[in-house]
Coordinates of C-alpha atoms and ligand atoms in Angstrom, one line a residue:
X1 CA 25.5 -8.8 -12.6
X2 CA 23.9 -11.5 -14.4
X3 CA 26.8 -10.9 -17.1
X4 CA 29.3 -12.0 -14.9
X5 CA 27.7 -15.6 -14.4
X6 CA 29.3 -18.4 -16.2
X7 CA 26.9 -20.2 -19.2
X8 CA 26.1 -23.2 -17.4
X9 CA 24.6 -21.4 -14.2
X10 CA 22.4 -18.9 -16.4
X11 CA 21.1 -22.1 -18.0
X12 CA 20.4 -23.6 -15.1
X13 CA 19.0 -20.6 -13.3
X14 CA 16.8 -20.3 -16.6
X15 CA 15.8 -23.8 -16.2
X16 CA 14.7 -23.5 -12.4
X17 CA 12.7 -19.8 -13.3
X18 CA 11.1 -21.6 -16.2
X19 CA 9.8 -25.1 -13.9
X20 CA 8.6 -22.3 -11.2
X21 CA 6.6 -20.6 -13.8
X22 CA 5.0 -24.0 -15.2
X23 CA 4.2 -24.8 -11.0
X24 CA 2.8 -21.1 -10.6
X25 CA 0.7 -21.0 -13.7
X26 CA -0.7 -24.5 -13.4
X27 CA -1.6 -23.9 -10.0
X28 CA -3.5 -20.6 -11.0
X29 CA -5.1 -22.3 -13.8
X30 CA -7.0 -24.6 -11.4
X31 CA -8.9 -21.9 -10.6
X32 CA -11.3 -19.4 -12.1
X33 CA -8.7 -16.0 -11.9
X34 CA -10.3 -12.7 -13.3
X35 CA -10.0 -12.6 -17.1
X36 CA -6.7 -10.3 -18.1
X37 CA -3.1 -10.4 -18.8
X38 CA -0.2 -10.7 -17.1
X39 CA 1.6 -9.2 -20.3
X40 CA 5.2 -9.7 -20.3
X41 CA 7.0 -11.8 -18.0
X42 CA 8.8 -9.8 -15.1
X43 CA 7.4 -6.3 -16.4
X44 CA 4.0 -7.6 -16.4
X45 CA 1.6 -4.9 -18.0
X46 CA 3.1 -1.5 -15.8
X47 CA 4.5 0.1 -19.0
X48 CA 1.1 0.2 -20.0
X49 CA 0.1 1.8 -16.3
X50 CA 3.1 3.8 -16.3
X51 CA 2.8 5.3 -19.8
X52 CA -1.3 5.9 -19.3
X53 CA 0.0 8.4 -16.2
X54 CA 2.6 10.2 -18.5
X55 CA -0.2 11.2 -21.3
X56 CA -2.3 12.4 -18.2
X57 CA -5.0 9.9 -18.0
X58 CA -3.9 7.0 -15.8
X59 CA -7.8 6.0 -16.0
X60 CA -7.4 4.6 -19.2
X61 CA -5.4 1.6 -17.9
X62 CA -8.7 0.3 -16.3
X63 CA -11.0 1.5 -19.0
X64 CA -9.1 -0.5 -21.6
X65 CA -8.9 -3.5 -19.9
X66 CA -12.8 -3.3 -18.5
X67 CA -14.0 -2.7 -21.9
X68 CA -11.9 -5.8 -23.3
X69 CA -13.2 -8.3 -20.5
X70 CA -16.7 -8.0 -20.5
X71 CA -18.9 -6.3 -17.4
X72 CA -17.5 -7.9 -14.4
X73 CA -15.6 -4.8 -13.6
X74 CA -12.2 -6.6 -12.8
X75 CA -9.4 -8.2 -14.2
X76 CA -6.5 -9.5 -13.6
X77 CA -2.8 -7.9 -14.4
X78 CA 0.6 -7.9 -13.2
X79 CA 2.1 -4.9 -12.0
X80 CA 5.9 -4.2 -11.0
X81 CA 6.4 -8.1 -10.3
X82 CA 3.1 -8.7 -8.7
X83 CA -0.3 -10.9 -9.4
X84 CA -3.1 -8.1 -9.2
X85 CA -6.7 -8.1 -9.5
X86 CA -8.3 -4.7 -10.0
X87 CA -11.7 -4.1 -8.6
X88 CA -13.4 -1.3 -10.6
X89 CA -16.2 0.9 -10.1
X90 CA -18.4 1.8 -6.8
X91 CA -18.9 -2.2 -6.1
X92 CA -15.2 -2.2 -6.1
X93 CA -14.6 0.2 -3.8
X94 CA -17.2 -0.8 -1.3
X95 CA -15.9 -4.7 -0.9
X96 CA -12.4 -3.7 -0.5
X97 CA -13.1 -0.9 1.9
X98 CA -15.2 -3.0 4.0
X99 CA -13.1 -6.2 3.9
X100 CA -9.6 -4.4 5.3
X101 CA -8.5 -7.1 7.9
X102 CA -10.9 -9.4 6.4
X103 CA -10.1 -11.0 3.3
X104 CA -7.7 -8.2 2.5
X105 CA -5.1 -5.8 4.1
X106 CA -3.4 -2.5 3.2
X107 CA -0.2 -2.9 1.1
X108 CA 2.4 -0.8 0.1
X109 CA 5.3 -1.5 -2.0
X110 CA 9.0 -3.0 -0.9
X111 CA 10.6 0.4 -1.0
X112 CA 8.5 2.2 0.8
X113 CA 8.0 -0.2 3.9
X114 CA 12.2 -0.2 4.0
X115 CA 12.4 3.2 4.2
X116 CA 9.6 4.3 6.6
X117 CA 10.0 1.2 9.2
X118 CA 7.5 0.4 12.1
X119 CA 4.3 3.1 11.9
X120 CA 1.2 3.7 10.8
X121 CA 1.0 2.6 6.9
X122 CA 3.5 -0.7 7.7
X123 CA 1.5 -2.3 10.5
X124 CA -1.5 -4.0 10.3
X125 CA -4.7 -5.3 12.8
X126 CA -4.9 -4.2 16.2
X127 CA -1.4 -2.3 16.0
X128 CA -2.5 -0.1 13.1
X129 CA -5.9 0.7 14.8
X130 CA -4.1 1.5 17.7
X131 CA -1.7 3.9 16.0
X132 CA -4.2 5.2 14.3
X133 CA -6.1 6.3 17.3
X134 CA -3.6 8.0 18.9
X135 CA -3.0 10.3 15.6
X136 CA -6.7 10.6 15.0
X137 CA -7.2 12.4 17.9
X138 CA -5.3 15.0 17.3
X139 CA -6.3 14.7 13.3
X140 CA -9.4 14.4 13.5
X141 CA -12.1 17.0 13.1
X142 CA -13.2 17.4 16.6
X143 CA -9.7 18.2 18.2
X144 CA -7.7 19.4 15.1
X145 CA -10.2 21.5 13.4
X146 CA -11.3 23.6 16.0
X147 CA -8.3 24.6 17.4
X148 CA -5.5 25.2 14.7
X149 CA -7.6 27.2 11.8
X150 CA -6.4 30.2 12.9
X151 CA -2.8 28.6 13.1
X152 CA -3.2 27.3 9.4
X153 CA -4.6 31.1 8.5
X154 CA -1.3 32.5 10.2
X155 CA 0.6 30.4 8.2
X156 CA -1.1 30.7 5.0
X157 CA -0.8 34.5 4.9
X158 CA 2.7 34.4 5.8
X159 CA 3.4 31.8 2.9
X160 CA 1.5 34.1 0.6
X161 CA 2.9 37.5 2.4
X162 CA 6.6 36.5 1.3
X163 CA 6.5 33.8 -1.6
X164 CA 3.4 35.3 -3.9
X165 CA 3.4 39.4 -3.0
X166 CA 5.1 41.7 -5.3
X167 CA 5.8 38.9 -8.0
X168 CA 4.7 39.1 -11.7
X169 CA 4.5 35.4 -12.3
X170 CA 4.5 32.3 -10.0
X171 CA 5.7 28.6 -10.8
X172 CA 3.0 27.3 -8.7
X173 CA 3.3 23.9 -8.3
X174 CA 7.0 24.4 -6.4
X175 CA 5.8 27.2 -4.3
X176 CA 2.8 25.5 -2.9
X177 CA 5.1 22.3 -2.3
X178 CA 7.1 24.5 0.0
X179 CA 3.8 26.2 2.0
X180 CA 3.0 22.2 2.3
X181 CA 5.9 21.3 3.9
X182 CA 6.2 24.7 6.0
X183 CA 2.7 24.8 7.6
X184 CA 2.9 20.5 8.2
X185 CA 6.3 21.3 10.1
X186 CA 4.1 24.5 11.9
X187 CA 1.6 21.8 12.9
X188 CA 3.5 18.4 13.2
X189 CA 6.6 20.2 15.3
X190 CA 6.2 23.6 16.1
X191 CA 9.0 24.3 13.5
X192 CA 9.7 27.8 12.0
X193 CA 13.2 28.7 11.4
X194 CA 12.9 29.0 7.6
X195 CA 16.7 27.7 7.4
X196 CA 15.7 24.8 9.3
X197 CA 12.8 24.0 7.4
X198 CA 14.4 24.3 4.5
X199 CA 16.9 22.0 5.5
X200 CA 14.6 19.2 6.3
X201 CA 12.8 20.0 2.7
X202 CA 15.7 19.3 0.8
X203 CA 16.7 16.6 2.6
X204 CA 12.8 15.1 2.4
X205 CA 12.6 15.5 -1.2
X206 CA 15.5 13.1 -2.1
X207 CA 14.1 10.7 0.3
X208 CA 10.9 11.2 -1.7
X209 CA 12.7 10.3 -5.0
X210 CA 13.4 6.6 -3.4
X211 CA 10.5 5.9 -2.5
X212 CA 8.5 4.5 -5.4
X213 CA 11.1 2.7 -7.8
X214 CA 13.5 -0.2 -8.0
X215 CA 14.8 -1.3 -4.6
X216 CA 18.6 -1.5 -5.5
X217 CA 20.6 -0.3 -2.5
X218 CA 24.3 0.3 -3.1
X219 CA 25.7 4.0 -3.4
X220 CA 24.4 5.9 -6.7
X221 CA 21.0 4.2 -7.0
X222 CA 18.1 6.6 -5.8
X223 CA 16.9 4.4 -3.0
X224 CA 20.6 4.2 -1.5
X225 CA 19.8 8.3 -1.2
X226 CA 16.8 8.0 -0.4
X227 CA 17.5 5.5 2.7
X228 CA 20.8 8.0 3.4
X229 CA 18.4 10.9 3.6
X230 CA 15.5 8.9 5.7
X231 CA 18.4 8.6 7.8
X232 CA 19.4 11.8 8.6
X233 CA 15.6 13.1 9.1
X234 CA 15.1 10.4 11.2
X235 CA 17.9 11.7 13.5
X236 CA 16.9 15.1 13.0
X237 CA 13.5 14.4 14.3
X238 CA 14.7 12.3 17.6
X239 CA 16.6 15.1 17.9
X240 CA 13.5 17.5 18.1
X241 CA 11.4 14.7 20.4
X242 CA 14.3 14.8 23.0
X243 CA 14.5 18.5 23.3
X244 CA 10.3 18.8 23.4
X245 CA 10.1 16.4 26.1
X246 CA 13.1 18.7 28.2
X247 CA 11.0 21.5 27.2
X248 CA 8.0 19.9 28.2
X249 CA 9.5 18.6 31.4
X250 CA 10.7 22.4 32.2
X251 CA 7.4 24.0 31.5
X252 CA 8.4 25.3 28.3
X253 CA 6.3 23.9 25.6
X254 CA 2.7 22.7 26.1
X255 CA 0.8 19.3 25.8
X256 CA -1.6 20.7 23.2
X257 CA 1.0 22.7 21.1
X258 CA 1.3 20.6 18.3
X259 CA 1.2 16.6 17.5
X260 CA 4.5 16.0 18.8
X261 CA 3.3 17.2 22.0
X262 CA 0.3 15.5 21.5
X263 CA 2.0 12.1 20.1
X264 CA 4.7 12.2 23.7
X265 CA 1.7 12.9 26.3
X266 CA -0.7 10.8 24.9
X267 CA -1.0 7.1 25.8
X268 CA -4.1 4.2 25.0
X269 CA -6.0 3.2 28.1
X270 CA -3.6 0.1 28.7
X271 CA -1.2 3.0 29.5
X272 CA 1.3 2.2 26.8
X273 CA 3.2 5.2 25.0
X274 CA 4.4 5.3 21.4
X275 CA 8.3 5.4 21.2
X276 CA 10.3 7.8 20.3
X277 CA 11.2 5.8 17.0
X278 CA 7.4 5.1 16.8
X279 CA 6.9 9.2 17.0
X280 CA 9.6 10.1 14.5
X281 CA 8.3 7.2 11.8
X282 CA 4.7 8.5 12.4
X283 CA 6.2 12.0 11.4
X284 CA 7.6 10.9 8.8
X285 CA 4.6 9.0 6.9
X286 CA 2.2 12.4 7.8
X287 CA 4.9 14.5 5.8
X288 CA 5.0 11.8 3.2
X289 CA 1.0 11.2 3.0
X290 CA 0.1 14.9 3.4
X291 CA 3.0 16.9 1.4
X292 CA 2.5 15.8 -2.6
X293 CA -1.0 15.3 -2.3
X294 CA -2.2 18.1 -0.5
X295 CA 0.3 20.0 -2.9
X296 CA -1.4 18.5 -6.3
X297 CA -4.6 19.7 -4.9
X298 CA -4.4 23.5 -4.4
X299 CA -1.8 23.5 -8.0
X300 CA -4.7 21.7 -9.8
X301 CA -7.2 24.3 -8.5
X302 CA -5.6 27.1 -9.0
X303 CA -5.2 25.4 -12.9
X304 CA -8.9 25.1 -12.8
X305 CA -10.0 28.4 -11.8
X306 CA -7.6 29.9 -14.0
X307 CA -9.7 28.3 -16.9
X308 CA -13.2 28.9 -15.8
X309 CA -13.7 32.3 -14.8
X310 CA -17.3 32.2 -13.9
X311 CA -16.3 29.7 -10.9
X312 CA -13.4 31.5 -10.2
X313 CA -15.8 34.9 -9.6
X314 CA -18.4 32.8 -7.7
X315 CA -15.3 31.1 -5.0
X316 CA -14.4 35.0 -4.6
X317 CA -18.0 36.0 -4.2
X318 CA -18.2 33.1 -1.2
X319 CA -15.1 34.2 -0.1
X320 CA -15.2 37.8 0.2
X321 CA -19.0 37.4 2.2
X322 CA -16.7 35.5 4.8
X323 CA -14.0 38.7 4.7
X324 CA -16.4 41.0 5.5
X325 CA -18.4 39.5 8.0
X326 CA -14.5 40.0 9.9
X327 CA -12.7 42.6 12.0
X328 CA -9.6 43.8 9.7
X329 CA -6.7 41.2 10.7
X330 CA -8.9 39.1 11.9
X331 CA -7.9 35.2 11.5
X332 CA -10.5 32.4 10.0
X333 CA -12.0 30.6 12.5
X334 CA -13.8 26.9 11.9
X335 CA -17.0 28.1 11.8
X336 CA -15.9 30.4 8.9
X337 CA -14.9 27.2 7.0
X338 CA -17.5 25.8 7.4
X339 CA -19.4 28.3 5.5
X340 CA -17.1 27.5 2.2
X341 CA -19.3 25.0 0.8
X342 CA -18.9 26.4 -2.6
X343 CA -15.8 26.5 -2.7
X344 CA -15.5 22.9 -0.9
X345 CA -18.0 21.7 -3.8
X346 CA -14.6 23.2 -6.4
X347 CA -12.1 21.3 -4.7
X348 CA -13.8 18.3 -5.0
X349 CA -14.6 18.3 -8.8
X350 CA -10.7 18.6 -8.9
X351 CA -10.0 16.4 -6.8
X352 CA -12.9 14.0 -9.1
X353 CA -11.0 15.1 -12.4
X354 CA -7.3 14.7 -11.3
X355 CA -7.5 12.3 -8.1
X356 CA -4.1 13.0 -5.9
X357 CA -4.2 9.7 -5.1
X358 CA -5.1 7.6 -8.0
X359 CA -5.8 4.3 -6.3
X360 CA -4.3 1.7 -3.5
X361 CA -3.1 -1.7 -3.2
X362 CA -4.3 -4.3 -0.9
X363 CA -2.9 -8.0 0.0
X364 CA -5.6 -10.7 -0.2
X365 CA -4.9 -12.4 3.2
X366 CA -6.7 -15.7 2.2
X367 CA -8.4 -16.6 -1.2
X368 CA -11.5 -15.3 -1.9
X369 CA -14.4 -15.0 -4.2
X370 CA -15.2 -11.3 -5.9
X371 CA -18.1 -11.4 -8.9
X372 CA -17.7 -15.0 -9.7
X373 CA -14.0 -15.2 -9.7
X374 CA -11.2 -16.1 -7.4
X375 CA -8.7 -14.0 -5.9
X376 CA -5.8 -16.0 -5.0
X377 CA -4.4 -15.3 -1.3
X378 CA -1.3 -13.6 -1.7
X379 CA -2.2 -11.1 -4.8
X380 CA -2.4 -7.7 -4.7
X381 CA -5.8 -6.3 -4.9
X382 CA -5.9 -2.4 -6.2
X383 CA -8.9 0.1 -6.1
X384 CA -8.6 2.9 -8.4
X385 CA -10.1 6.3 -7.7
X386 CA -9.1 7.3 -11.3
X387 CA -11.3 4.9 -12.8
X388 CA -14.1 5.4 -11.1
X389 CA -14.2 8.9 -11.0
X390 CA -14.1 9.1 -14.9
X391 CA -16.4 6.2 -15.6
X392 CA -19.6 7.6 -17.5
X393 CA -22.0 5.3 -15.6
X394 CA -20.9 7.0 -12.1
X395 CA -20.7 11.0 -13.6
X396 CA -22.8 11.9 -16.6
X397 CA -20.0 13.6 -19.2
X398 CA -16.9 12.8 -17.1
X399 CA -14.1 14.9 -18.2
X400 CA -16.2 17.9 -17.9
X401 CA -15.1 20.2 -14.5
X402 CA -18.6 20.5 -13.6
X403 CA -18.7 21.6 -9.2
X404 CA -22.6 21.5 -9.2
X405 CA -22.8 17.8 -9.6
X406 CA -21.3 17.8 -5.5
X407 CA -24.6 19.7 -4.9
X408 CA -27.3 18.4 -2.6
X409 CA -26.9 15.0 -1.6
X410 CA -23.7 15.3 -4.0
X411 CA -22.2 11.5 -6.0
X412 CA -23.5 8.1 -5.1
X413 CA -22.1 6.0 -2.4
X414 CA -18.2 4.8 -3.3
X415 CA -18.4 6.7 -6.6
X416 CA -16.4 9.7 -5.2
X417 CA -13.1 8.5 -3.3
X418 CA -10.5 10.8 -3.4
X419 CA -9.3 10.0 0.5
X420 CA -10.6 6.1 0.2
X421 CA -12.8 4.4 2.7
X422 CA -13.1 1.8 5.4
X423 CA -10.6 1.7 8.3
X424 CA -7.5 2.8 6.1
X425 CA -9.1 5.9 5.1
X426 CA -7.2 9.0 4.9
X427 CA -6.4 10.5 8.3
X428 CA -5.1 13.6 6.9
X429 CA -8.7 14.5 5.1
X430 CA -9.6 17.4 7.8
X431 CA -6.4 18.5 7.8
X432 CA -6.0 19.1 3.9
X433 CA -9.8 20.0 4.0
X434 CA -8.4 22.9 6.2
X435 CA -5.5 23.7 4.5
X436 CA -6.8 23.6 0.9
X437 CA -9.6 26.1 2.3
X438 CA -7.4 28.1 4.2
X439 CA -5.2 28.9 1.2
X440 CA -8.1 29.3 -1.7
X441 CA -9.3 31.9 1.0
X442 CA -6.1 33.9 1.1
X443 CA -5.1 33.5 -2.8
X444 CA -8.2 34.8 -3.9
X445 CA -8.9 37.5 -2.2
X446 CA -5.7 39.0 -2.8
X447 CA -5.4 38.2 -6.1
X448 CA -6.5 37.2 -9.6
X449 CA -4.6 35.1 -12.4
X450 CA -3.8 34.1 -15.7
X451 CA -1.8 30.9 -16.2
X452 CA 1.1 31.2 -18.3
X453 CA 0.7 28.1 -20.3
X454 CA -3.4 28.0 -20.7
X455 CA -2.9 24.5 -22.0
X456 CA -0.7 23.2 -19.9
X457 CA -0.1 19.5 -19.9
X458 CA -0.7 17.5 -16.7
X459 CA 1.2 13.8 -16.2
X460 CA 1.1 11.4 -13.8
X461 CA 4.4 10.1 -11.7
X462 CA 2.2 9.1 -9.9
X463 CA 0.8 12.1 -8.9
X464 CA -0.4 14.6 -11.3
X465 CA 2.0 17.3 -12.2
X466 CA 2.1 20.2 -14.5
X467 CA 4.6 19.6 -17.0
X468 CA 5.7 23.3 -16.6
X469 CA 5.1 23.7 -12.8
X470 CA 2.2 25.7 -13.7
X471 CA 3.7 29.1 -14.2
X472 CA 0.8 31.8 -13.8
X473 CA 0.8 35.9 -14.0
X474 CA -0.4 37.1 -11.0
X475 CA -3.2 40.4 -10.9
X476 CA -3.2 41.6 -7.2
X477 CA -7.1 42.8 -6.6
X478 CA -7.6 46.7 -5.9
X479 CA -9.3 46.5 -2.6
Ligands
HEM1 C1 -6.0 16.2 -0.7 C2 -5.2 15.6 0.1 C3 -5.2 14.1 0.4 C4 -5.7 13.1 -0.4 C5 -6.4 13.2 -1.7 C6 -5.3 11.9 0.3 C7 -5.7 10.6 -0.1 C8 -5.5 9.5 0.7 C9 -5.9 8.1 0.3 C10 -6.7 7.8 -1.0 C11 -5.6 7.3 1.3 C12 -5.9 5.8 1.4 C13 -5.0 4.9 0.8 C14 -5.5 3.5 0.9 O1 -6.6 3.1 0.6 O2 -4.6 2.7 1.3 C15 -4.8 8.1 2.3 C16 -4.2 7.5 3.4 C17 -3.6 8.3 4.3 N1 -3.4 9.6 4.3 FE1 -4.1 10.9 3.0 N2 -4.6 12.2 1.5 C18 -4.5 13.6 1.5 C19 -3.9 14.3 2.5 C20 -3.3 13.8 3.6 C21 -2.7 14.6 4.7 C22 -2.6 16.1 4.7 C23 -2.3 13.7 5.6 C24 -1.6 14.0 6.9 C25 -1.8 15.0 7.7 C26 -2.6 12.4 5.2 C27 -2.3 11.2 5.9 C28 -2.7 10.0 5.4 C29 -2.3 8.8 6.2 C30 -1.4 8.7 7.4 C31 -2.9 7.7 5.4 C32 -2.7 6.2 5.8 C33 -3.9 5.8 6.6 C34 -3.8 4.3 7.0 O3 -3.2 3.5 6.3 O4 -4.4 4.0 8.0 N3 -3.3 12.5 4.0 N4 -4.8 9.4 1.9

């Protein structure tokens, strides 16, 4: 575009960018900003971010600059056209968590507030609170836990009945992303027409593709698709409230089947309902928040058993006491997760080694003071999980996968925050708690494994992948 503009309005375009840069930076250098970079102008320093995630150790960005600036434990950068401060470490973590609607506010990138419109993730105060409520209730441990494990369980062997049975070798990271979709649909929407679901999955992962990149929109660019495909899931899922709340109105689905149920029937104590556009946008950010991360989760552990055997025999040793204390057939129940704790203590260490979620931005709403140093109002304040889960001062020898160290009273406070904290902390954590559970239970005991590639490489973008999809061979057990 910028080709196509004459010489004397580039130079005076160039001129105006160049006095707004002198305003910006004199302004900021009245006060006492985090020490840092802003690197190069426009791209800031996320090559640096962006190729740290490709060699698989998107910590590094934060080490580097932490060792560099002394001990305060942040600095300042710019990232994707933005003024960030990044809070390292526990301290960190605890001041952002417990400031959200305070000094700061949850923030997402451009693209994604376009494409998902009004819910959850895009609204803030006493609207997001709100929202949240009226999803936690059926997400939350009390309600969700208890009464859809054996759901999850039919699901899971299902999933594992047709995708993993009578195969040699499985690309794992592929298959699991399609049990994450399927068993979300099971519980979001009561869906289970495989065509159907498939449908929506294809559709869902173009929109995904949009979703973190360069906001150009005019047909060809990725977020043009991606908005094209929001589109026609959106429609889909209106489609799906109306006919639930016939159903419902007819006496042929329930209140308590599944959220959408839950999400029509359910109103605050002022009486006020979410709409339908509210419900389907909802939807849409639990598929989005739950699919990739609960997906990089069960692929990393299966990577990590894989390579340490003597875990991998101590999960099926936790796993196979809960078997047998069943009928044949019979389905998990929640009191037989809760007896995973073993096998909870695994996940975690993955989840410590290879956080789904590697950190989160925040907006400072007002300027503020953090360790001596002012955070102007406006930046963008990010916490990293990936930094402080491989810092050596919070986890003695962190790169080594290590499950004891979530024995007994387990990591300090804010040192171990794979699902974050404060009032935007995950919703979904029971739910993936479940799922993650639910599906170790069923691949193990009905089979062992050998990955393909036994040094696979694992890259960030952003969430970790294998760069192979982790093929492995499968070894059903004789039992
Ligand atoms: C292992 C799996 C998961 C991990 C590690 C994870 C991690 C996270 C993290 C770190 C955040 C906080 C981001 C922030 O500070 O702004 C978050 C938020 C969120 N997660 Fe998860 N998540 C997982 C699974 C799920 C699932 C299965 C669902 C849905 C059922 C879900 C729904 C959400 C939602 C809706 C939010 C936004 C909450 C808000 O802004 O109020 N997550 N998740």
């Amino acid at each position: 575009m910028i080709q196509f503009l004459p010489i004397p309005h580039l130079i005076i375009i160039s001129y105006v960018v160049w006095i707004l840069y002198r305003i910006l930076k004199h302004k900021t250098n009245k006060v006492n900003l985090p020490p840092g970079s802003f690197g190069w102008p426009i791209l800031g320093e996320s090559l640096s971010l962006l190729r740290a995630g490709l060699d698989g150790v998107p910590e590094r960005f934060d080490q580097e600059r932490v060792e560099k600036h002394g001990s305060s434990q942040v600095f300042k950068t710019s990232l994707f056209g933005n003024r960030v401060a990044v809070l390292c470490g526990p301290a960190g973590n605890k001041f952002l968590f417990g400031n959200e609607n305070k000094l700061v506010a949850v923030w997402w990138p451009y693209s994604l507030r376009k494409l998902f419109g009004k819910c959850l993730v895009t609204s803030h105060g006493e609207e997001a609170k709100w929202m949240r409520k009226m999803m936690l209730s059926y997400l939350g441990p009390d309600a969700f836990a208890t009464r859809y494990a054996a759901t999850m369980d039919v699901v899971t062997r299902r999933h594992i009945q047709v995708h993993w049975r009578g195969k040699e070798e499985v690309k794992v990271h592929q298959t699991v992303k399609l049990y994450a979709f399927e068993l979300a649909c099971r519980l979001f929407m009561s869906l289970e027409e495989p065509n159907h679901i498939a449908k929506l999955s294809s559709l869902f992962n173009i929109f995904l593709q949009g979703i973190i990149g360069i906001p150009i929109d005019f047909p060809g660019t990725r977020f043009h698709s991606s908005k094209k495909a929001a589109s026609a899931i959106r429609t889909e899922l209106l489609t799906i409230i109306k006919e639930r709340r016939v159903e419902m109105e007819e006496g042929k689905a329930s209140s308590s089947q599944d959220l959408l149920s839950h999400l029509l029937t359910s109103s605050d104590e002022n009486g006020r309902y979410l709409t339908e556009m509210e419900i389907a946008n909802n939807i849409l950010i639990l598929l989005f928040a739950g699919y990739d991360t609960s997906t990089v989760t069960i692929t990393l552990l299966i990577k990590r058993l894989g390579e340490h055997p003597h875990v991998y025999d101590k999960v099926l040793k936790e796993q196979l006491e809960i078997s047998k204390a069943k009928e044949v057939g019979e389905l998990l129940k929640w009191e037989d997760l809760q007896k995973m704790k073993y096998s909870w203590n695994v996940i975690s260490e993955v989840m410590r080694l290879n956080p789904p979620t590697i950190g989160a931005f925040r907006e400072a709403l007002v300027d503020f003071e953090y360790a001596g140093y002012t955070i102007p109002k406006g930046w963008k304040v990010y916490w990293s999980a990936a930094g402080t889960h491989k810092d050596k001062a919070n986890f003695e020898d962190p790169t080594r996968f290590d499950p004891s160290r979530f024995e007994g009273s387990g990591p300090a406070p804010f040192t171990f925050v794979p699902f974050g904290g404060g009032p935007r902390m995950c919703l979904g954590k029971e739910f993936s708690r479940l799922e993650v559970l639910t599906f170790l239970h069923n691949i193990i005991t009905n089979f062992k494994w050998d990955l393909s590639i036994p040094d696979e490489k694992i890259k960030y973008i952003p969430m970790a992948i294998p760069e192979k999809g982790l093929p492995v061979l499968l070894h059903p057990h004789q039992v």
